[in-house]
Amino acid sequence: MTQQAAIITPDSGRLLRFRTAALPRLLFNRSSRRAIVSILAAIALWQLGATSREWLGWPVPVLGHVPAPDAVLVAWYHVLGDAGYWQSWYQSFLRVAMGFAAATAIGVPFGLTLAMSPTCRGIVLPVFELLRPIPPLAWVPASILFWPTQELSIDFVIFLGAFYTIVLNVLGGAETIDIRLVQAARSMGASRINIFRRIILPGVLPSIGAGMEVAIGITWEVVVAAEMISGGGSGGASGAGGGLGFFIWNSYVGGSYPDIVVGMISIGIAGYGSSALVRLLQTRLTPWLEAR
Amino acid sequence: MSLVSQKQVRRGAIRIEDAVKIYDPEGAHILAVDHCSFAVAPGEICMLLGPSGCGKTSLLNAIAGFHRLDGGAIYLDDEMLCGPGRRAAAIGPDRIVVFQNGALFPWKTALENVAFGPVVQGRLSKPEAFARARQLMADAGLGGHEDAYPGQISSGLRRRVEIVRALLNDPAVLLLDEPYRALDALTRSVMHEALLDTHARTGVTIIFITHDIEEAVFLGHRVVVMTARPCRPKRIFDIDLPRPRDIGIVASKRFRELTAEIAGTLDAEALKSFARGEKEGHAA
Ligand SMILES: Nc1ncnc2c1ncn2[C@@H]1O[C@H](COP(=O)(O)OP(=O)(O)OP(=O)(O)O)[C@@H](O)[C@H]1O
Ligand SMILES: [Mg+2]
């Protein structure tokens, strides 16, 4: 059994690997038992609160106005067979992937250039710092104006959300590289290119990974809001293919409240999954950190 | 009389003449090294002792070429490294520094670290460099740790790997800046014996900065006690203890005489530097 599965432990936030043979043991150890009990208790509480109008006579605040878990489960079951729901997943994932990939592909070389060249830093950083406080969502209307398609404008806003974080992390990471490593490499006859490739690049990889992890979380925040604001992009008002954000909004407008919660949980799952994916990539890229 | 080992060595003579190092000459004007002159024979282990912040690292950095000198000259085997018309020595594999906190590349395995020099210099092909590195690690008793990342092995092992890495560059001089400072006493004495063993095999010249008088006497052919900042030799001690040395020697009468005498000389300088409020700077 060499197959490996990955879990994220809540206490360390780091990726642990364990053999699949150990899975049953893991499910029944103390902390997993606690997690399961606490989640079940939360759902029970939710069910009680959501049905409070029936057994209490009046709805308790907040929970009393929320669709009950059983209603959500039923709604979810119905929606599973609906192509539009999966289309929403696909749309949101595609947007996140596009924006995130562009932010990484542009942000990493951009950050490295700034880190390596004080001149570039001096020229570019002031503008960068001026634009950075503008929240990505504030760009939505402008973005719709200057991009030819609505799809591109959503991608762009997502890109912005991830871009700043990645650039700043690359810059910060480059600063933490020990000058002695560079001196040692120079002593041993490494050329400038060698120093970049063998010292600077691996030196900032952990920070790139950390930046990507934060950035992927931001992209999900941005995509959902952007889809709500822009009315679902290319999917239009039909609700099909508008993305998970639009799925939620559309459920709200259409009055199918359990679907709102279905959408919310779906986004939670999507965000969790993509974070795990990024973390997996990160551990692959920086095996020396894993091996400690 | 030469105290240097029986081995026939010609390479690795360092001569420092009237070296001057000033930090921030326009502003604070910190005179770190002032008209410092001394010479190190080929194959010698020369120990530098001095109060904190007196300028030992500054001198070492000038030899390595990491810093420029503001006056005087440094020669390696009668070839001028830096001096009039050339403020900073060229950085090169003939002089390798091993720092206190170590500078192994965390993302490379021990073996990749050791093979780094010849590979980037294009002096050896990768398989050749790896074979050499493997051999040298085995010679140094580091076999079995080839594939470990630096983060996975003890700090003592890391320091030994780093010295092996330096040696694979076939340096004329090893420049060691308090390499064992962070280690516990037991590990340190293991390090000392390993270093003496390495030295006996390679005959490489070693300039070794330390704060530890016993370490200085145990390892060195000579101990150079530096003045408080600005640094220059205050007194140079010939360590006439027989070689090969082992840990038993620290109990000998001569060893204790030497350490006591050196301690007395060093103490006076340490008091001066303390009275001036010199910070104990480990970072610089
Ligand atoms: N880059 C720098 N700029 C300004 N001053 C410096 C710089 N580097 C070192 N100094 C100062 O020069 C003096 C000598 O420093 P150096 O590091 O050479 O001393 P040291 O003998 O190695 O000290 P330690 O025993 O603490 O390692 C110190 O007073 C230090 O503060
Ligand atoms: Mg020092």
XYZ file of C-alpha atoms and ligand atoms in Angstrom:
608
model
C 0.000 0.000 0.000
C 1.937 2.975 -1.134
C -1.062 5.047 -2.044
C -1.257 8.231 -0.102
C -4.113 10.458 0.847
C -3.940 13.985 2.091
C -5.726 15.700 4.903
C -5.415 19.099 6.434
C -5.216 19.053 10.187
C -7.028 21.969 11.767
C -4.382 22.485 14.444
C -1.317 22.834 12.262
C -2.867 23.821 8.974
C -0.196 21.782 7.302
C -0.600 18.973 4.879
C -0.136 15.587 6.449
C 0.331 12.433 4.538
C -0.787 9.094 5.769
C -1.165 5.706 4.251
C -4.672 4.796 3.226
C -4.387 1.690 5.415
C -4.364 4.052 8.378
C -7.637 5.669 7.342
C -9.973 3.710 9.664
C -7.685 4.377 12.588
C -7.628 8.049 11.715
C -11.404 8.209 11.576
C -11.718 6.861 15.058
C -8.969 8.654 16.899
C -9.891 11.160 19.518
C -9.616 14.387 17.553
C -11.615 13.008 14.607
C -14.277 11.771 16.979
C -14.472 15.207 18.493
C -14.714 16.828 15.073
C -17.525 14.525 14.014
C -19.441 15.062 17.252
C -19.067 18.826 17.043
C -20.228 18.962 13.438
C -23.239 16.760 14.203
C -24.087 18.944 17.193
C -23.874 22.069 15.047
C -26.225 20.558 12.492
C -28.657 19.502 15.239
C -28.608 23.017 16.654
C -29.214 24.421 13.208
C -32.154 22.043 12.708
C -33.633 23.034 16.062
C -33.215 26.735 15.395
C -34.541 26.584 11.860
C -37.688 24.748 12.977
C -38.171 26.905 16.078
C -41.326 28.467 14.644
C -43.000 25.077 14.759
C -41.982 23.852 18.190
C -41.523 27.195 19.943
C -44.232 29.203 18.313
C -41.850 31.960 17.246
C -38.634 31.983 15.219
C -35.426 32.446 17.192
C -33.177 35.252 15.841
C -30.995 34.402 12.828
C -31.385 30.616 12.793
C -35.176 30.901 12.840
C -35.057 32.494 9.386
C -32.715 30.032 7.778
C -33.760 26.984 5.752
C -33.452 23.831 7.844
C -30.726 21.254 7.118
C -33.208 18.631 5.981
C -34.710 21.116 3.492
C -31.221 21.955 2.268
C -30.393 18.300 1.854
C -33.541 17.742 -0.196
C -32.810 20.803 -2.314
C -29.278 19.613 -2.847
C -30.498 16.192 -3.884
C -32.761 17.784 -6.499
C -30.112 20.090 -7.794
C -27.554 17.306 -8.192
C -29.345 16.128 -11.291
C -29.562 19.646 -12.669
C -27.044 20.466 -15.364
C -27.256 24.158 -14.477
C -25.887 23.496 -11.011
C -22.832 21.699 -12.376
C -22.492 24.348 -15.026
C -22.230 26.878 -12.171
C -19.444 24.887 -10.575
C -17.639 24.686 -13.858
C -18.016 28.397 -14.554
C -16.743 29.515 -11.180
C -13.871 27.055 -11.242
C -12.881 28.149 -14.708
C -12.868 31.809 -13.668
C -10.868 31.144 -10.551
C -8.431 29.018 -12.504
C -8.000 31.636 -15.223
C -7.569 34.576 -12.875
C -5.366 32.659 -10.522
C -3.170 31.209 -13.255
C -2.732 34.640 -14.820
C -1.934 36.184 -11.437
C 0.701 33.539 -10.774
C 2.160 33.610 -14.259
C 2.470 37.394 -14.230
C 2.866 38.050 -10.512
C 5.828 35.757 -9.885
C 8.134 37.116 -12.636
C 6.931 40.629 -11.855
C 7.725 40.236 -8.167
C 11.103 38.683 -8.950
C 12.011 41.537 -11.279
C 11.133 44.055 -8.596
C 13.101 42.079 -6.032
C 16.201 41.849 -8.204
C 16.298 45.398 -9.503
C 16.208 48.391 -7.167
C 15.666 50.609 -10.203
C 12.522 48.736 -11.229
C 11.363 48.804 -7.647
C 11.843 52.545 -7.455
C 9.840 53.159 -10.615
C 7.058 50.583 -10.322
C 6.441 50.198 -6.609
C 4.885 53.640 -6.004
C 2.225 53.008 -8.649
C 1.712 49.483 -7.360
C 1.251 50.749 -3.809
C -1.159 53.414 -5.040
C -3.397 50.887 -6.801
C -3.180 48.185 -4.166
C -5.608 49.659 -1.602
C -8.385 49.668 -4.209
C -10.390 46.507 -3.476
C -10.732 44.203 -6.492
C -14.527 44.515 -6.397
C -14.276 48.273 -6.851
C -12.837 47.442 -10.256
C -15.906 45.554 -11.445
C -17.722 48.394 -13.256
C -14.552 49.830 -14.763
C -13.437 46.372 -15.719
C -16.737 45.718 -17.535
C -16.175 48.938 -19.433
C -12.678 48.260 -20.632
C -12.762 44.522 -21.304
C -14.529 43.344 -24.454
C -16.459 40.525 -22.774
C -18.013 40.224 -19.362
C -16.186 36.956 -18.892
C -12.828 38.662 -19.276
C -13.812 41.428 -16.908
C -14.632 38.894 -14.184
C -11.363 37.062 -14.839
C -9.560 40.366 -14.549
C -11.068 41.214 -11.182
C -10.140 37.781 -9.882
C -6.674 38.247 -11.288
C -6.292 41.496 -9.355
C -7.360 39.861 -6.113
C -4.627 37.237 -6.388
C -2.000 39.358 -8.096
C -1.197 41.808 -5.288
C -0.860 39.057 -2.725
C 1.450 36.999 -4.884
C 3.680 39.943 -5.803
C 4.001 41.081 -2.201
C 4.867 37.581 -1.071
C 7.555 37.196 -3.722
C 9.041 40.533 -2.703
C 8.933 39.658 0.983
C 10.393 36.237 0.313
C 13.302 37.639 -1.653
C 14.112 39.937 1.235
C 14.382 37.065 3.673
C 16.989 35.216 1.631
C 20.158 35.013 3.704
C 22.905 37.094 2.089
C 25.349 34.420 3.244
C 23.805 31.890 0.901
C 24.492 34.247 -1.960
C 28.021 34.879 -0.718
C 28.637 31.163 -0.347
C 27.411 30.544 -3.880
C 29.595 33.322 -5.241
C 32.580 31.931 -3.354
C 32.059 28.635 -5.076
C 32.071 30.324 -8.447
C 28.370 30.589 -9.251
C 27.538 33.040 -12.034
C 24.751 35.604 -11.711
C 22.378 33.360 -13.618
C 23.322 30.425 -11.443
C 22.726 32.452 -8.316
C 19.310 33.454 -9.574
C 18.357 29.953 -10.627
C 19.852 28.008 -7.750
C 19.610 30.426 -4.823
C 17.075 33.214 -5.353
C 14.421 31.121 -7.057
C 14.345 28.225 -4.589
C 14.734 30.786 -1.814
C 11.474 32.516 -2.714
C 9.561 29.339 -3.557
C 8.194 28.923 -0.021
C 6.921 32.504 -0.100
C 5.430 31.983 -3.537
C 3.609 28.967 -2.155
C 2.389 30.899 0.876
C 1.226 33.744 -1.375
C -0.612 31.344 -3.650
C -2.373 29.782 -0.711
C -3.671 33.130 0.505
C -4.430 34.205 -3.046
C -6.603 31.208 -3.883
C -8.783 32.035 -0.896
C -9.120 35.614 -2.110
C -10.085 34.475 -5.611
C -13.120 32.612 -4.256
C -14.227 35.647 -2.304
C -13.857 37.761 -5.405
C -15.466 35.394 -7.886
C -18.625 35.013 -5.845
C -19.086 38.732 -5.367
C -18.203 39.499 -8.959
C -20.747 36.977 -10.224
C -23.432 38.501 -8.047
C -22.642 42.045 -9.137
C -22.271 41.354 -12.820
C -25.373 39.178 -13.059
C -23.586 35.971 -13.801
C -21.477 36.950 -16.771
C -21.960 35.026 -19.969
C -24.502 32.739 -18.303
C -26.932 35.606 -18.283
C -30.145 35.705 -16.347
C -31.115 32.126 -17.133
C -29.232 31.017 -14.068
C -27.497 28.272 -15.976
C -23.750 28.711 -16.176
C -23.641 31.920 -14.192
C -21.299 30.540 -11.636
C -21.898 29.582 -8.012
C -22.154 33.211 -6.924
C -24.922 33.779 -9.401
C -26.502 30.492 -8.415
C -26.875 31.865 -4.881
C -28.144 35.220 -6.065
C -30.574 33.648 -8.475
C -31.895 31.328 -5.778
C -32.492 34.347 -3.608
C -34.273 36.253 -6.346
C -36.301 33.183 -7.279
C -37.246 32.570 -3.654
C -35.753 29.064 -3.427
C -34.075 29.658 -0.094
C -32.679 26.174 0.552
C -30.768 26.559 -2.715
C -29.021 29.598 -1.269
C -27.532 27.403 1.422
C -26.728 24.712 -1.134
C -24.767 27.324 -3.073
C -22.996 28.557 0.022
C -21.902 25.094 1.058
C -20.828 24.338 -2.512
C -18.557 27.362 -2.484
C -17.149 26.272 0.851
C -16.326 22.911 -0.628
C -14.869 24.439 -3.773
C -12.685 26.844 -1.784
C -11.507 24.105 0.525
C -10.727 21.821 -2.392
C -8.758 24.373 -4.344
C -6.798 25.409 -1.260
C -5.902 21.778 -0.698
C -4.799 21.543 -4.318
C -2.560 24.576 -3.966
C -1.109 23.197 -0.771
C -0.390 19.914 -2.481
C 1.422 21.774 -5.247
C 3.317 23.715 -2.615
C 4.586 20.605 -0.858
C 5.645 19.195 -4.205
C 7.582 22.359 -5.017
C 9.317 22.641 -1.672
C 10.115 19.101 -0.550
C 12.848 20.322 1.778
C 10.284 22.019 4.005
C 8.154 18.909 4.129
C 11.116 16.787 5.129
C 11.934 18.615 8.337
C 61.156 26.176 13.882
C 58.019 25.370 12.017
C 54.978 24.233 13.924
C 53.142 23.293 10.784
C 52.444 19.621 10.192
C 54.970 17.310 8.690
C 53.075 17.304 5.396
C 54.806 19.051 2.531
C 52.529 22.013 1.756
C 53.315 25.081 -0.248
C 49.946 26.534 -1.011
C 47.776 28.813 1.074
C 50.081 31.459 2.562
C 48.179 34.562 3.606
C 49.908 37.839 4.309
C 48.037 40.816 5.665
C 49.829 44.147 5.536
C 48.562 47.301 7.218
C 44.947 46.394 6.537
C 42.444 49.158 7.286
C 38.666 48.752 7.235
C 36.341 51.675 7.851
C 32.562 51.344 7.839
C 30.576 54.342 6.721
C 33.607 56.581 6.134
C 31.438 59.615 5.326
C 29.152 59.306 8.337
C 29.687 57.308 11.498
C 33.246 56.415 10.474
C 33.608 53.130 12.310
C 37.222 52.056 12.244
C 36.973 48.265 12.447
C 40.466 47.208 11.388
C 43.470 49.480 11.785
C 46.932 48.803 10.385
C 46.621 45.145 11.019
C 49.546 43.011 9.866
C 50.280 39.348 10.284
C 51.061 36.349 8.149
C 49.735 32.812 8.055
C 51.982 30.016 6.813
C 50.826 27.442 4.269
C 49.047 24.611 6.034
C 48.828 26.500 9.298
C 45.788 26.571 11.542
C 45.712 30.169 12.673
C 43.226 30.998 15.405
C 41.939 34.543 15.804
C 40.740 35.504 19.283
C 39.418 38.902 20.187
C 36.743 40.782 22.097
C 33.250 40.956 20.634
C 32.891 43.467 17.840
C 36.625 44.045 17.532
C 36.677 43.494 13.780
C 37.566 39.852 13.221
C 34.726 39.154 10.836
C 35.544 42.352 8.963
C 39.048 41.065 8.360
C 37.792 37.677 7.221
C 35.282 39.261 4.860
C 38.079 41.293 3.321
C 40.120 38.143 2.694
C 37.088 36.433 1.153
C 36.338 39.478 -0.994
C 32.885 40.158 0.464
C 34.096 43.567 1.663
C 36.577 46.059 0.354
C 39.566 47.235 2.293
C 40.189 50.932 2.902
C 43.927 50.582 3.157
C 46.763 48.083 3.154
C 46.966 44.855 1.236
C 46.275 41.144 1.487
C 48.326 38.554 -0.363
C 47.646 34.914 -1.078
C 50.817 33.031 -1.981
C 52.523 36.324 -2.874
C 49.740 37.271 -5.226
C 47.947 40.449 -4.232
C 44.251 39.788 -3.495
C 43.509 43.375 -2.658
C 45.639 46.411 -2.088
C 46.612 49.636 -3.801
C 44.530 50.010 -6.958
C 42.275 47.131 -6.024
C 40.014 47.695 -3.047
C 38.148 44.394 -2.988
C 39.516 40.910 -3.540
C 37.877 38.869 -6.259
C 35.500 36.328 -4.730
C 36.627 32.864 -5.639
C 36.766 29.195 -4.704
C 40.371 29.459 -3.467
C 39.075 31.059 -0.244
C 35.901 29.601 1.209
C 34.128 30.921 4.293
C 32.144 28.793 6.711
C 29.892 30.980 8.827
C 28.682 30.610 12.373
C 25.122 29.831 11.389
C 26.066 27.860 8.357
C 25.202 28.572 4.766
C 24.145 25.236 3.385
C 21.432 25.608 0.777
C 18.266 24.339 2.486
C 16.719 23.203 -0.807
C 19.612 20.975 -1.747
C 20.451 17.631 -0.194
C 23.760 17.239 1.615
C 25.250 15.617 -1.465
C 23.981 18.319 -3.829
C 25.365 20.932 -1.476
C 28.779 19.330 -1.402
C 28.870 18.959 -5.189
C 27.696 22.536 -5.774
C 31.066 24.196 -6.477
C 32.442 21.913 -9.181
C 29.020 21.729 -10.851
C 28.441 25.477 -11.151
C 32.031 26.053 -12.135
C 31.630 23.437 -14.852
C 34.846 21.919 -13.554
C 33.304 18.467 -13.263
C 30.284 16.868 -14.866
C 27.380 16.271 -12.534
C 27.983 12.522 -12.117
C 31.699 13.123 -11.569
C 31.036 15.847 -9.011
C 28.538 13.652 -7.207
C 30.970 10.756 -7.135
C 33.702 12.989 -5.712
C 31.278 14.453 -3.192
C 30.162 10.986 -2.119
C 33.782 9.949 -1.696
C 34.701 13.018 0.332
C 31.655 12.663 2.545
C 32.533 9.045 3.209
C 36.122 10.033 4.053
C 34.808 12.566 6.523
C 32.547 9.987 8.148
C 29.408 11.526 6.693
C 28.305 8.505 4.688
C 24.586 7.803 4.959
C 23.601 11.451 5.127
C 23.950 12.171 1.418
C 20.255 12.440 0.644
C 19.190 14.341 3.753
C 18.215 17.968 3.494
C 20.141 20.275 5.837
C 16.969 20.749 7.865
C 16.904 17.044 8.607
C 20.350 16.649 10.168
C 21.865 17.989 13.374
C 23.679 21.295 13.401
C 26.946 19.510 14.086
C 26.552 17.361 10.981
C 25.563 20.433 8.991
C 28.780 22.159 9.914
C 30.802 19.132 8.881
C 28.945 18.878 5.580
C 29.680 22.521 4.983
C 33.382 22.047 5.570
C 33.395 19.100 3.183
C 31.566 21.298 0.660
C 34.275 23.901 1.049
C 37.012 21.297 0.585
C 35.573 20.008 -2.681
C 36.445 23.392 -4.145
C 40.056 22.622 -3.337
C 40.542 25.941 -1.531
C 43.939 27.297 -0.624
C 42.497 28.727 2.578
C 39.497 27.845 4.705
C 38.040 30.829 6.532
C 36.018 29.717 9.528
C 33.984 32.329 11.405
C 32.972 30.811 14.746
C 31.615 27.743 13.005
C 31.023 25.789 16.217
C 29.708 28.550 18.394
C 26.115 27.390 18.462
C 27.018 23.783 19.271
C 27.037 22.124 22.665
C 30.377 21.270 24.250
C 30.211 17.570 23.472
C 29.376 18.032 19.805
C 32.020 20.691 19.634
C 34.806 18.384 20.728
C 33.662 15.866 18.106
C 33.858 18.697 15.564
C 37.365 19.584 16.705
C 38.710 16.098 16.232
C 37.008 15.858 12.839
C 38.527 19.173 11.782
C 42.028 18.179 12.881
C 41.579 14.924 11.016
C 40.499 16.789 7.894
C 43.407 19.148 8.231
C 45.873 16.300 8.589
C 44.517 14.769 5.384
C 44.356 17.915 3.277
C 46.922 20.285 4.731
C 44.674 23.210 3.888
C 45.444 26.537 5.547
C 42.794 27.437 8.099
C 42.021 30.839 9.553
C 39.609 30.261 12.392
C 37.791 32.925 14.403
C 36.646 31.927 17.855
C 35.668 33.272 21.245
C 36.687 30.098 22.982
C 40.237 30.096 24.354
C 40.390 26.326 24.834
C 39.192 25.782 21.286
C 41.903 28.142 20.079
C 44.667 26.385 21.970
C 43.433 22.899 21.143
C 43.232 23.489 17.396
C 45.780 26.136 16.540
C 49.383 26.183 15.482
C 49.227 29.780 16.548
C 46.715 31.947 18.353
C 46.478 35.586 17.375
C 44.932 37.667 20.140
C 43.396 40.811 18.696
C 43.070 44.187 20.334
C 39.691 45.749 21.075
C 38.290 47.626 18.068
C 39.993 48.660 15.877
C 41.532 45.235 15.582
C 45.138 44.342 15.048
C 47.241 41.587 16.593
C 48.038 42.349 20.195
C 50.062 39.255 20.783
C 50.678 36.073 18.830
C 51.093 32.801 20.733
C 52.873 29.792 19.313
C 51.076 26.704 20.532
C 53.884 24.229 21.066
C 51.668 21.306 21.962
C 52.488 18.069 20.154
C 50.372 16.788 17.281
C 48.297 14.783 16.659
C 46.308 16.144 19.541
C 43.454 14.462 21.287
C 41.048 15.556 23.949
C 43.394 14.332 26.687
C 45.702 17.229 26.022
C 43.389 19.735 27.682
C 44.412 18.232 31.030
C 48.126 18.812 30.405
C 50.087 21.434 32.269
C 51.246 23.199 29.119
C 47.684 23.481 27.855
C 46.610 25.120 31.071
C 49.593 27.470 31.076
C 48.814 28.604 27.556
C 45.103 29.113 28.142
C 45.818 31.070 31.309
C 48.311 33.320 29.585
C 46.033 33.914 26.622
C 43.089 34.564 28.922
C 45.103 37.249 30.693
C 45.985 38.978 27.425
C 42.443 38.731 26.107
C 40.880 39.901 29.337
C 42.603 43.250 29.233
C 41.232 43.866 25.726
C 37.770 42.616 26.602
C 37.632 45.044 29.521
C 38.590 47.905 27.224
C 35.901 47.010 24.754
C 33.378 46.476 27.539
C 34.167 49.841 29.095
C 33.499 51.427 25.709
C 30.110 49.775 25.666
C 30.784 47.720 22.549
C 27.749 45.652 21.741
C 28.122 41.950 21.525
C 27.169 41.749 17.873
C 26.659 38.274 16.560
C 24.894 39.400 13.463
C 27.655 41.360 11.777
N 28.173 46.730 7.697
C 28.587 47.418 8.776
N 28.337 48.739 8.879
C 28.739 49.440 9.956
N 29.420 48.918 10.964
C 29.717 47.609 10.932
C 29.320 46.789 9.834
N 29.745 45.543 10.055
C 30.376 45.585 11.243
N 30.385 46.817 11.764
C 31.006 47.232 13.034
O 32.383 47.009 12.918
C 32.890 46.479 14.129
C 33.586 45.167 13.871
O 32.621 44.230 13.458
P 32.977 42.700 13.199
O 31.742 41.986 12.858
O 34.096 42.626 12.234
O 33.489 42.265 14.646
P 33.774 40.802 15.187
O 35.094 40.869 15.838
O 33.580 39.786 14.141
O 32.658 40.686 16.298
P 32.011 39.372 16.905
O 33.038 38.795 17.797
O 30.847 39.877 17.673
O 31.646 38.495 15.773
C 31.725 46.357 15.076
O 31.747 47.469 15.935
C 30.521 46.399 14.200
O 29.457 47.010 14.862
Mg 32.194 38.155 13.923
